[in-house]
JSON list of C-alpha atoms in Angstrom, two decimals:
[
{"chain": "A", "resi": 146, "resn": "ARG", "atom": "CA", "xyz": [-21.16, 11.88, 0.41]},
{"chain": "A", "resi": 147, "resn": "ARG", "atom": "CA", "xyz": [-17.72, 13.06, 1.49]},
{"chain": "A", "resi": 148, "resn": "GLY", "atom": "CA", "xyz": [-16.05, 16.44, 1.04]},
{"chain": "A", "resi": 149, "resn": "THR", "atom": "CA", "xyz": [-12.28, 16.84, 1.35]},
{"chain": "A", "resi": 150, "resn": "GLU", "atom": "CA", "xyz": [-9.83, 19.75, 1.18]},
{"chain": "A", "resi": 151, "resn": "LEU", "atom": "CA", "xyz": [-6.17, 18.89, 0.59]},
{"chain": "A", "resi": 152, "resn": "GLY", "atom": "CA", "xyz": [-2.81, 20.38, -0.25]},
{"chain": "A", "resi": 153, "resn": "ASP", "atom": "CA", "xyz": [-0.04, 18.85, -2.36]},
{"chain": "A", "resi": 154, "resn": "GLN", "atom": "CA", "xyz": [-0.06, 15.08, -1.68]},
{"chain": "A", "resi": 155, "resn": "GLU", "atom": "CA", "xyz": [2.29, 13.91, -4.42]},
{"chain": "A", "resi": 156, "resn": "PHE", "atom": "CA", "xyz": [4.71, 11.31, -2.98]},
{"chain": "A", "resi": 157, "resn": "ARG", "atom": "CA", "xyz": [8.30, 12.41, -3.79]},
{"chain": "A", "resi": 158, "resn": "PHE", "atom": "CA", "xyz": [10.33, 10.72, -1.00]},
{"chain": "A", "resi": 159, "resn": "ASP", "atom": "CA", "xyz": [11.26, 14.17, 0.40]},
{"chain": "A", "resi": 160, "resn": "PRO", "atom": "CA", "xyz": [9.12, 15.83, 3.12]},
{"chain": "A", "resi": 161, "resn": "ASP", "atom": "CA", "xyz": [10.36, 19.28, 2.04]},
{"chain": "A", "resi": 162, "resn": "ASN", "atom": "CA", "xyz": [9.52, 18.78, -1.65]},
{"chain": "A", "resi": 163, "resn": "PHE", "atom": "CA", "xyz": [5.92, 20.01, -1.94]},
{"chain": "A", "resi": 164, "resn": "PHE", "atom": "CA", "xyz": [3.99, 22.93, -3.45]},
{"chain": "A", "resi": 165, "resn": "SER", "atom": "CA", "xyz": [2.57, 25.04, -0.61]},
{"chain": "A", "resi": 166, "resn": "LEU", "atom": "CA", "xyz": [0.27, 27.08, -2.90]},
{"chain": "A", "resi": 167, "resn": "GLN", "atom": "CA", "xyz": [-1.68, 24.09, -4.27]},
{"chain": "A", "resi": 168, "resn": "GLU", "atom": "CA", "xyz": [-5.26, 23.63, -3.06]},
{"chain": "A", "resi": 169, "resn": "THR", "atom": "CA", "xyz": [-7.47, 20.63, -3.82]},
{"chain": "A", "resi": 170, "resn": "GLU", "atom": "CA", "xyz": [-11.20, 20.28, -3.21]},
{"chain": "A", "resi": 171, "resn": "ILE", "atom": "CA", "xyz": [-12.98, 16.93, -3.66]},
{"chain": "A", "resi": 172, "resn": "GLU", "atom": "CA", "xyz": [-16.63, 15.94, -3.34]},
{"chain": "A", "resi": 173, "resn": "GLN", "atom": "CA", "xyz": [-17.46, 12.28, -3.70]},
{"chain": "A", "resi": 174, "resn": "ASP", "atom": "CA", "xyz": [-20.65, 10.21, -3.70]},
{"chain": "A", "resi": 175, "resn": "THR", "atom": "CA", "xyz": [-20.33, 6.43, -3.27]},
{"chain": "A", "resi": 176, "resn": "ALA", "atom": "CA", "xyz": [-22.73, 3.49, -3.28]},
{"chain": "A", "resi": 177, "resn": "ARG", "atom": "CA", "xyz": [-21.49, 0.07, -2.18]},
{"chain": "A", "resi": 178, "resn": "PHE", "atom": "CA", "xyz": [-22.90, -3.43, -1.84]},
{"chain": "A", "resi": 179, "resn": "GLY", "atom": "CA", "xyz": [-21.01, -6.35, -0.33]},
{"chain": "A", "resi": 180, "resn": "ALA", "atom": "CA", "xyz": [-21.63, -10.00, 0.43]},
{"chain": "A", "resi": 181, "resn": "HIS", "atom": "CA", "xyz": [-19.85, -12.66, 2.49]},
{"chain": "A", "resi": 182, "resn": "TYR", "atom": "CA", "xyz": [-20.45, -16.39, 2.12]},
{"chain": "A", "resi": 183, "resn": "SER", "atom": "CA", "xyz": [-18.74, -18.94, 4.36]},
{"chain": "A", "resi": 184, "resn": "PRO", "atom": "CA", "xyz": [-19.62, -22.57, 3.51]},
{"chain": "A", "resi": 185, "resn": "ALA", "atom": "CA", "xyz": [-17.09, -23.88, 6.08]},
{"chain": "A", "resi": 186, "resn": "THR", "atom": "CA", "xyz": [-14.90, -22.52, 8.87]},
{"chain": "A", "resi": 187, "resn": "ASN", "atom": "CA", "xyz": [-11.83, -22.38, 6.63]},
{"chain": "A", "resi": 188, "resn": "HIS", "atom": "CA", "xyz": [-13.48, -21.19, 3.38]},
{"chain": "A", "resi": 189, "resn": "ASP", "atom": "CA", "xyz": [-14.77, -17.66, 2.74]},
{"chain": "A", "resi": 190, "resn": "PHE", "atom": "CA", "xyz": [-16.06, -15.87, -0.36]},
{"chain": "A", "resi": 191, "resn": "LEU", "atom": "CA", "xyz": [-16.26, -12.07, -0.50]},
{"chain": "A", "resi": 192, "resn": "PHE", "atom": "CA", "xyz": [-17.98, -9.88, -3.08]},
{"chain": "A", "resi": 193, "resn": "SER", "atom": "CA", "xyz": [-17.85, -6.10, -3.39]},
{"chain": "A", "resi": 194, "resn": "PHE", "atom": "CA", "xyz": [-19.66, -3.83, -5.87]},
{"chain": "A", "resi": 195, "resn": "MET", "atom": "CA", "xyz": [-19.08, -0.07, -5.81]},
{"chain": "A", "resi": 196, "resn": "TYR", "atom": "CA", "xyz": [-20.21, 2.91, -7.85]},
{"chain": "A", "resi": 197, "resn": "GLY", "atom": "CA", "xyz": [-18.66, 6.31, -7.32]},
{"chain": "A", "resi": 198, "resn": "LYS", "atom": "CA", "xyz": [-18.85, 9.84, -8.68]},
{"chain": "A", "resi": 199, "resn": "ARG", "atom": "CA", "xyz": [-16.22, 12.40, -7.82]},
{"chain": "A", "resi": 200, "resn": "ASP", "atom": "CA", "xyz": [-15.94, 16.13, -8.54]},
{"chain": "A", "resi": 201, "resn": "ALA", "atom": "CA", "xyz": [-12.50, 17.60, -7.95]},
{"chain": "A", "resi": 202, "resn": "GLN", "atom": "CA", "xyz": [-10.65, 20.85, -8.51]},
{"chain": "A", "resi": 203, "resn": "ILE", "atom": "CA", "xyz": [-6.95, 21.59, -8.08]},
{"chain": "A", "resi": 204, "resn": "GLU", "atom": "CA", "xyz": [-5.90, 25.25, -7.99]},
{"chain": "A", "resi": 205, "resn": "THR", "atom": "CA", "xyz": [-2.42, 26.78, -8.24]},
{"chain": "A", "resi": 206, "resn": "PRO", "atom": "CA", "xyz": [-1.34, 30.36, -9.07]},
{"chain": "A", "resi": 207, "resn": "PHE", "atom": "CA", "xyz": [-0.67, 29.19, -12.64]},
{"chain": "A", "resi": 208, "resn": "ASN", "atom": "CA", "xyz": [-3.64, 27.01, -13.57]},
{"chain": "A", "resi": 209, "resn": "THR", "atom": "CA", "xyz": [-6.80, 25.26, -12.42]},
{"chain": "A", "resi": 210, "resn": "ILE", "atom": "CA", "xyz": [-7.62, 21.67, -13.30]},
{"chain": "A", "resi": 211, "resn": "GLY", "atom": "CA", "xyz": [-11.00, 20.23, -12.43]},
{"chain": "A", "resi": 212, "resn": "GLY", "atom": "CA", "xyz": [-13.81, 18.01, -13.57]},
{"chain": "A", "resi": 213, "resn": "SER", "atom": "CA", "xyz": [-15.76, 14.88, -12.76]},
{"chain": "A", "resi": 214, "resn": "GLU", "atom": "CA", "xyz": [-15.07, 11.16, -12.71]},
{"chain": "A", "resi": 215, "resn": "ASP", "atom": "CA", "xyz": [-17.57, 8.34, -12.38]},
{"chain": "A", "resi": 216, "resn": "GLY", "atom": "CA", "xyz": [-17.53, 4.59, -12.72]},
{"chain": "A", "resi": 217, "resn": "PHE", "atom": "CA", "xyz": [-17.67, 1.25, -10.96]},
{"chain": "A", "resi": 218, "resn": "GLN", "atom": "CA", "xyz": [-15.32, -1.13, -9.15]},
{"chain": "A", "resi": 219, "resn": "ASN", "atom": "CA", "xyz": [-16.37, -4.77, -8.78]},
{"chain": "A", "resi": 220, "resn": "GLU", "atom": "CA", "xyz": [-14.30, -7.36, -6.92]},
{"chain": "A", "resi": 221, "resn": "PHE", "atom": "CA", "xyz": [-14.44, -10.91, -5.60]},
{"chain": "A", "resi": 222, "resn": "GLN", "atom": "CA", "xyz": [-12.15, -12.84, -3.26]},
{"chain": "A", "resi": 223, "resn": "TYR", "atom": "CA", "xyz": [-11.70, -16.37, -1.93]},
{"chain": "A", "resi": 224, "resn": "LEU", "atom": "CA", "xyz": [-10.00, -17.06, 1.42]},
{"chain": "A", "resi": 225, "resn": "PHE", "atom": "CA", "xyz": [-8.66, -20.44, 2.58]},
{"chain": "A", "resi": 226, "resn": "LYS", "atom": "CA", "xyz": [-7.28, -20.91, 6.10]},
{"chain": "A", "resi": 227, "resn": "HIS", "atom": "CA", "xyz": [-5.07, -23.73, 7.31]},
{"chain": "A", "resi": 228, "resn": "ASP", "atom": "CA", "xyz": [-2.67, -24.30, 10.20]},
{"chain": "A", "resi": 229, "resn": "TRP", "atom": "CA", "xyz": [0.42, -23.70, 8.05]},
{"chain": "A", "resi": 230, "resn": "VAL", "atom": "CA", "xyz": [-0.85, -21.80, 4.98]},
{"chain": "A", "resi": 231, "resn": "ASN", "atom": "CA", "xyz": [-3.46, -19.14, 4.22]},
{"chain": "A", "resi": 232, "resn": "LEU", "atom": "CA", "xyz": [-4.50, -18.56, 0.61]},
{"chain": "A", "resi": 233, "resn": "THR", "atom": "CA", "xyz": [-6.07, -15.42, -0.86]},
{"chain": "A", "resi": 234, "resn": "ALA", "atom": "CA", "xyz": [-7.29, -15.45, -4.46]},
{"chain": "A", "resi": 235, "resn": "GLY", "atom": "CA", "xyz": [-9.43, -12.96, -6.32]},
{"chain": "A", "resi": 236, "resn": "GLY", "atom": "CA", "xyz": [-9.81, -10.37, -8.99]},
{"chain": "A", "resi": 237, "resn": "GLY", "atom": "CA", "xyz": [-11.70, -7.31, -10.05]},
{"chain": "A", "resi": 238, "resn": "VAL", "atom": "CA", "xyz": [-12.74, -4.84, -12.71]},
{"chain": "A", "resi": 239, "resn": "VAL", "atom": "CA", "xyz": [-12.50, -1.03, -12.60]},
{"chain": "A", "resi": 240, "resn": "ASP", "atom": "CA", "xyz": [-14.13, 1.14, -15.29]},
{"chain": "A", "resi": 241, "resn": "LEU", "atom": "CA", "xyz": [-13.99, 4.94, -14.99]},
{"chain": "A", "resi": 242, "resn": "ASP", "atom": "CA", "xyz": [-14.91, 7.85, -17.26]},
{"chain": "A", "resi": 243, "resn": "SER", "atom": "CA", "xyz": [-13.11, 11.15, -16.67]},
{"chain": "A", "resi": 244, "resn": "ASN", "atom": "CA", "xyz": [-14.13, 14.58, -17.96]},
{"chain": "A", "resi": 245, "resn": "ILE", "atom": "CA", "xyz": [-11.48, 17.11, -16.97]},
{"chain": "A", "resi": 246, "resn": "LYS", "atom": "CA", "xyz": [-10.69, 20.68, -18.01]},
{"chain": "A", "resi": 247, "resn": "LEU", "atom": "CA", "xyz": [-7.34, 22.44, -17.62]},
{"chain": "A", "resi": 248, "resn": "ALA", "atom": "CA", "xyz": [-7.68, 26.24, -17.35]},
{"chain": "A", "resi": 249, "resn": "ILE", "atom": "CA", "xyz": [-4.39, 28.11, -17.68]},
{"chain": "A", "resi": 250, "resn": "VAL", "atom": "CA", "xyz": [-4.19, 31.58, -16.12]},
{"chain": "A", "resi": 251, "resn": "ASN", "atom": "CA", "xyz": [-4.37, 34.17, -18.94]},
{"chain": "A", "resi": 252, "resn": "GLY", "atom": "CA", "xyz": [-4.46, 31.26, -21.38]},
{"chain": "A", "resi": 253, "resn": "PRO", "atom": "CA", "xyz": [-6.75, 28.70, -22.98]},
{"chain": "A", "resi": 254, "resn": "THR", "atom": "CA", "xyz": [-8.98, 26.06, -21.39]},
{"chain": "A", "resi": 255, "resn": "ILE", "atom": "CA", "xyz": [-8.07, 22.56, -22.55]},
{"chain": "A", "resi": 256, "resn": "PRO", "atom": "CA", "xyz": [-10.58, 19.65, -22.28]},
{"chain": "A", "resi": 257, "resn": "LEU", "atom": "CA", "xyz": [-9.06, 16.34, -21.15]},
{"chain": "A", "resi": 258, "resn": "GLY", "atom": "CA", "xyz": [-11.58, 13.50, -21.37]},
{"chain": "A", "resi": 259, "resn": "PHE", "atom": "CA", "xyz": [-10.56, 9.83, -21.27]},
{"chain": "A", "resi": 260, "resn": "ALA", "atom": "CA", "xyz": [-11.61, 6.40, -20.00]},
{"chain": "A", "resi": 261, "resn": "THR", "atom": "CA", "xyz": [-9.70, 4.21, -17.54]},
{"chain": "A", "resi": 262, "resn": "THR", "atom": "CA", "xyz": [-10.05, 0.44, -17.28]},
{"chain": "A", "resi": 263, "resn": "HIS", "atom": "CA", "xyz": [-8.27, -2.05, -15.05]},
{"chain": "A", "resi": 264, "resn": "ASP", "atom": "CA", "xyz": [-8.72, -5.83, -14.84]},
{"chain": "A", "resi": 265, "resn": "ASN", "atom": "CA", "xyz": [-6.74, -7.89, -12.36]},
{"chain": "A", "resi": 266, "resn": "ALA", "atom": "CA", "xyz": [-6.39, -11.35, -10.84]},
{"chain": "A", "resi": 267, "resn": "TYR", "atom": "CA", "xyz": [-4.14, -12.46, -7.98]},
{"chain": "A", "resi": 268, "resn": "LEU", "atom": "CA", "xyz": [-3.10, -15.31, -5.71]},
{"chain": "A", "resi": 269, "resn": "TYR", "atom": "CA", "xyz": [-1.28, -14.89, -2.38]},
{"chain": "A", "resi": 270, "resn": "ALA", "atom": "CA", "xyz": [-0.04, -17.52, 0.05]},
{"chain": "A", "resi": 271, "resn": "ASN", "atom": "CA", "xyz": [1.15, -16.92, 3.61]},
{"chain": "A", "resi": 272, "resn": "TRP", "atom": "CA", "xyz": [3.26, -19.85, 4.80]},
{"chain": "A", "resi": 273, "resn": "THR", "atom": "CA", "xyz": [3.69, -20.39, 8.57]},
{"chain": "A", "resi": 274, "resn": "ALA", "atom": "CA", "xyz": [5.53, -23.69, 8.77]},
{"chain": "A", "resi": 275, "resn": "LEU", "atom": "CA", "xyz": [7.62, -22.25, 11.64]},
{"chain": "A", "resi": 276, "resn": "ASP", "atom": "CA", "xyz": [6.16, -20.38, 14.61]},
{"chain": "A", "resi": 277, "resn": "ASP", "atom": "CA", "xyz": [8.54, -17.42, 14.26]},
{"chain": "A", "resi": 278, "resn": "LEU", "atom": "CA", "xyz": [8.69, -17.20, 10.43]},
{"chain": "A", "resi": 279, "resn": "VAL", "atom": "CA", "xyz": [6.02, -16.16, 7.89]},
{"chain": "A", "resi": 280, "resn": "VAL", "atom": "CA", "xyz": [6.80, -16.28, 4.17]},
{"chain": "A", "resi": 281, "resn": "THR", "atom": "CA", "xyz": [4.48, -14.59, 1.68]},
{"chain": "A", "resi": 282, "resn": "THR", "atom": "CA", "xyz": [4.47, -15.51, -2.01]},
{"chain": "A", "resi": 283, "resn": "GLY", "atom": "CA", "xyz": [2.14, -14.18, -4.63]},
{"chain": "A", "resi": 284, "resn": "LEU", "atom": "CA", "xyz": [1.50, -13.47, -8.28]},
{"chain": "A", "resi": 285, "resn": "ALA", "atom": "CA", "xyz": [-0.87, -10.91, -9.80]},
{"chain": "A", "resi": 286, "resn": "TYR", "atom": "CA", "xyz": [-1.91, -10.11, -13.34]},
{"chain": "A", "resi": 287, "resn": "ASP", "atom": "CA", "xyz": [-2.85, -6.52, -14.22]},
{"chain": "A", "resi": 288, "resn": "SER", "atom": "CA", "xyz": [-4.32, -5.10, -17.42]},
{"chain": "A", "resi": 289, "resn": "TYR", "atom": "CA", "xyz": [-4.45, -1.29, -17.23]},
{"chain": "A", "resi": 290, "resn": "GLU", "atom": "CA", "xyz": [-5.46, 1.26, -19.88]},
{"chain": "A", "resi": 291, "resn": "ALA", "atom": "CA", "xyz": [-5.81, 5.03, -19.44]},
{"chain": "A", "resi": 292, "resn": "ASP", "atom": "CA", "xyz": [-5.50, 7.72, -22.10]},
{"chain": "A", "resi": 293, "resn": "GLN", "atom": "CA", "xyz": [-2.25, 6.78, -23.92]},
{"chain": "A", "resi": 294, "resn": "ILE", "atom": "CA", "xyz": [-0.99, 4.32, -21.29]},
{"chain": "A", "resi": 295, "resn": "ALA", "atom": "CA", "xyz": [-1.48, 0.57, -21.66]},
{"chain": "A", "resi": 296, "resn": "VAL", "atom": "CA", "xyz": [0.03, -2.06, -19.34]},
{"chain": "A", "resi": 297, "resn": "ASP", "atom": "CA", "xyz": [-0.44, -5.85, -19.42]},
{"chain": "A", "resi": 298, "resn": "ARG", "atom": "CA", "xyz": [1.88, -7.83, -17.17]},
{"chain": "A", "resi": 299, "resn": "PHE", "atom": "CA", "xyz": [2.38, -10.33, -14.36]},
{"chain": "A", "resi": 300, "resn": "ASN", "atom": "CA", "xyz": [3.65, -8.96, -11.03]},
{"chain": "A", "resi": 301, "resn": "PRO", "atom": "CA", "xyz": [5.55, -11.18, -8.56]},
{"chain": "A", "resi": 302, "resn": "LYS", "atom": "CA", "xyz": [5.25, -10.74, -4.78]},
{"chain": "A", "resi": 303, "resn": "PHE", "atom": "CA", "xyz": [7.58, -12.05, -2.07]},
{"chain": "A", "resi": 304, "resn": "GLY", "atom": "CA", "xyz": [7.90, -11.18, 1.60]},
{"chain": "A", "resi": 305, "resn": "VAL", "atom": "CA", "xyz": [9.41, -12.48, 4.85]},
{"chain": "A", "resi": 306, "resn": "GLU", "atom": "CA", "xyz": [8.53, -11.73, 8.48]},
{"chain": "A", "resi": 307, "resn": "TRP", "atom": "CA", "xyz": [10.93, -13.24, 11.01]},
{"chain": "A", "resi": 308, "resn": "ASP", "atom": "CA", "xyz": [10.63, -12.85, 14.79]},
{"chain": "A", "resi": 309, "resn": "ILE", "atom": "CA", "xyz": [14.35, -12.95, 15.55]},
{"chain": "A", "resi": 310, "resn": "PHE", "atom": "CA", "xyz": [13.92, -12.22, 19.24]},
{"chain": "A", "resi": 311, "resn": "ARG", "atom": "CA", "xyz": [10.94, -11.48, 21.47]},
{"chain": "A", "resi": 312, "resn": "ASN", "atom": "CA", "xyz": [11.04, -7.74, 20.72]},
{"chain": "A", "resi": 313, "resn": "VAL", "atom": "CA", "xyz": [12.84, -7.80, 17.36]},
{"chain": "A", "resi": 314, "resn": "LYS", "atom": "CA", "xyz": [11.14, -8.55, 14.04]},
{"chain": "A", "resi": 315, "resn": "LEU", "atom": "CA", "xyz": [12.76, -8.54, 10.59]},
{"chain": "A", "resi": 316, "resn": "ARG", "atom": "CA", "xyz": [10.62, -7.66, 7.57]},
{"chain": "A", "resi": 317, "resn": "ALA", "atom": "CA", "xyz": [11.67, -7.73, 3.94]},
{"chain": "A", "resi": 318, "resn": "ALA", "atom": "CA", "xyz": [9.71, -7.66, 0.69]},
{"chain": "A", "resi": 319, "resn": "TYR", "atom": "CA", "xyz": [10.20, -7.62, -3.05]},
{"chain": "A", "resi": 320, "resn": "LEU", "atom": "CA", "xyz": [7.24, -6.85, -5.27]},
{"chain": "A", "resi": 321, "resn": "GLN", "atom": "CA", "xyz": [6.02, -5.31, -8.49]},
{"chain": "A", "resi": 322, "resn": "THR", "atom": "CA", "xyz": [2.60, -3.72, -8.85]},
{"chain": "A", "resi": 323, "resn": "VAL", "atom": "CA", "xyz": [0.39, -1.48, -10.96]},
{"chain": "A", "resi": 324, "resn": "LYS", "atom": "CA", "xyz": [-1.07, 1.54, -9.15]},
{"chain": "A", "resi": 325, "resn": "ARG", "atom": "CA", "xyz": [-4.61, 1.75, -10.45]},
{"chain": "A", "resi": 326, "resn": "PRO", "atom": "CA", "xyz": [-7.49, 4.10, -9.67]},
{"chain": "A", "resi": 327, "resn": "LEU", "atom": "CA", "xyz": [-9.80, 3.04, -6.85]},
{"chain": "A", "resi": 328, "resn": "ILE", "atom": "CA", "xyz": [-13.30, 4.40, -6.30]},
{"chain": "A", "resi": 329, "resn": "VAL", "atom": "CA", "xyz": [-12.75, 5.21, -2.60]},
{"chain": "A", "resi": 330, "resn": "ASN", "atom": "CA", "xyz": [-9.12, 4.08, -2.16]},
{"chain": "A", "resi": 331, "resn": "HIS", "atom": "CA", "xyz": [-10.34, 0.68, -0.93]},
{"chain": "A", "resi": 332, "resn": "THR", "atom": "CA", "xyz": [-9.73, -2.74, -2.44]},
{"chain": "A", "resi": 333, "resn": "LEU", "atom": "CA", "xyz": [-10.16, -6.37, -1.39]},
{"chain": "A", "resi": 334, "resn": "GLU", "atom": "CA", "xyz": [-6.70, -7.28, -2.70]},
{"chain": "A", "resi": 335, "resn": "PRO", "atom": "CA", "xyz": [-4.11, -7.45, 0.11]},
{"chain": "A", "resi": 336, "resn": "THR", "atom": "CA", "xyz": [-2.15, -4.20, 0.15]},
{"chain": "A", "resi": 337, "resn": "PRO", "atom": "CA", "xyz": [0.69, -5.11, 2.60]},
{"chain": "A", "resi": 338, "resn": "ILE", "atom": "CA", "xyz": [3.36, -7.67, 1.77]},
{"chain": "A", "resi": 339, "resn": "ALA", "atom": "CA", "xyz": [5.23, -8.60, 4.96]},
{"chain": "A", "resi": 340, "resn": "GLY", "atom": "CA", "xyz": [4.12, -5.26, 6.40]},
{"chain": "A", "resi": 341, "resn": "CYS", "atom": "CA", "xyz": [5.31, -3.27, 3.34]},
{"chain": "A", "resi": 342, "resn": "THR", "atom": "CA", "xyz": [2.53, -1.51, 1.42]},
{"chain": "A", "resi": 343, "resn": "GLN", "atom": "CA", "xyz": [2.34, -2.04, -2.32]},
{"chain": "A", "resi": 344, "resn": "LEU", "atom": "CA", "xyz": [-0.23, 0.68, -3.17]},
{"chain": "A", "resi": 345, "resn": "LEU", "atom": "CA", "xyz": [1.24, 4.09, -2.36]},
{"chain": "A", "resi": 346, "resn": "ALA", "atom": "CA", "xyz": [-0.43, 7.47, -2.92]},
{"chain": "A", "resi": 347, "resn": "ALA", "atom": "CA", "xyz": [1.40, 7.97, -6.21]},
{"chain": "A", "resi": 348, "resn": "ARG", "atom": "CA", "xyz": [0.56, 8.31, -9.88]},
{"chain": "A", "resi": 349, "resn": "HIS", "atom": "CA", "xyz": [-1.35, 5.46, -11.51]},
{"chain": "A", "resi": 350, "resn": "GLY", "atom": "CA", "xyz": [0.65, 2.97, -13.54]},
{"chain": "A", "resi": 351, "resn": "PRO", "atom": "CA", "xyz": [3.37, 0.31, -13.13]},
{"chain": "A", "resi": 352, "resn": "SER", "atom": "CA", "xyz": [5.97, 0.38, -10.39]}
]
């Protein structure tokens, strides 16, 4: 079990743009089972099964929103290692049920219950044909549904890491992704592309 107290964490690309009067309290229970199978030195299979239940409440001078969320997150992954290429393939399923209430100060209390599902599959390749250059290519498929939002699409990934000089490294990335809910903000899918994260602390949905 983990208890957390937070302020306004919405990511707005401006360190001065936040709501100082917002308070968030979270209590979360998590159960997790994982397995690792390695039939050879360059082949690995990973499995992760998680169940989580979270109670949260966000308070401001104008309203209070709180409730519970519970569900599971199951994932698998295959890793292949070679001298000049590393492959990462996998997928997963997330299924959450949310029961939330919005209480407006001197106003009504509005129930907000909905289900969230996310299915995904991905393939990443890190190419190291040159000692000072790593090229990452990837493709992911995401199917996301929550309340009135539905997204089904393929998301390309591309990144470059180039050691120009001994103490100088160039990193560049282009990617598309779908920010989905995670039971404990953990996932087997690679989150950095050439050192650039693709899962920010932002609202769920496509980006």
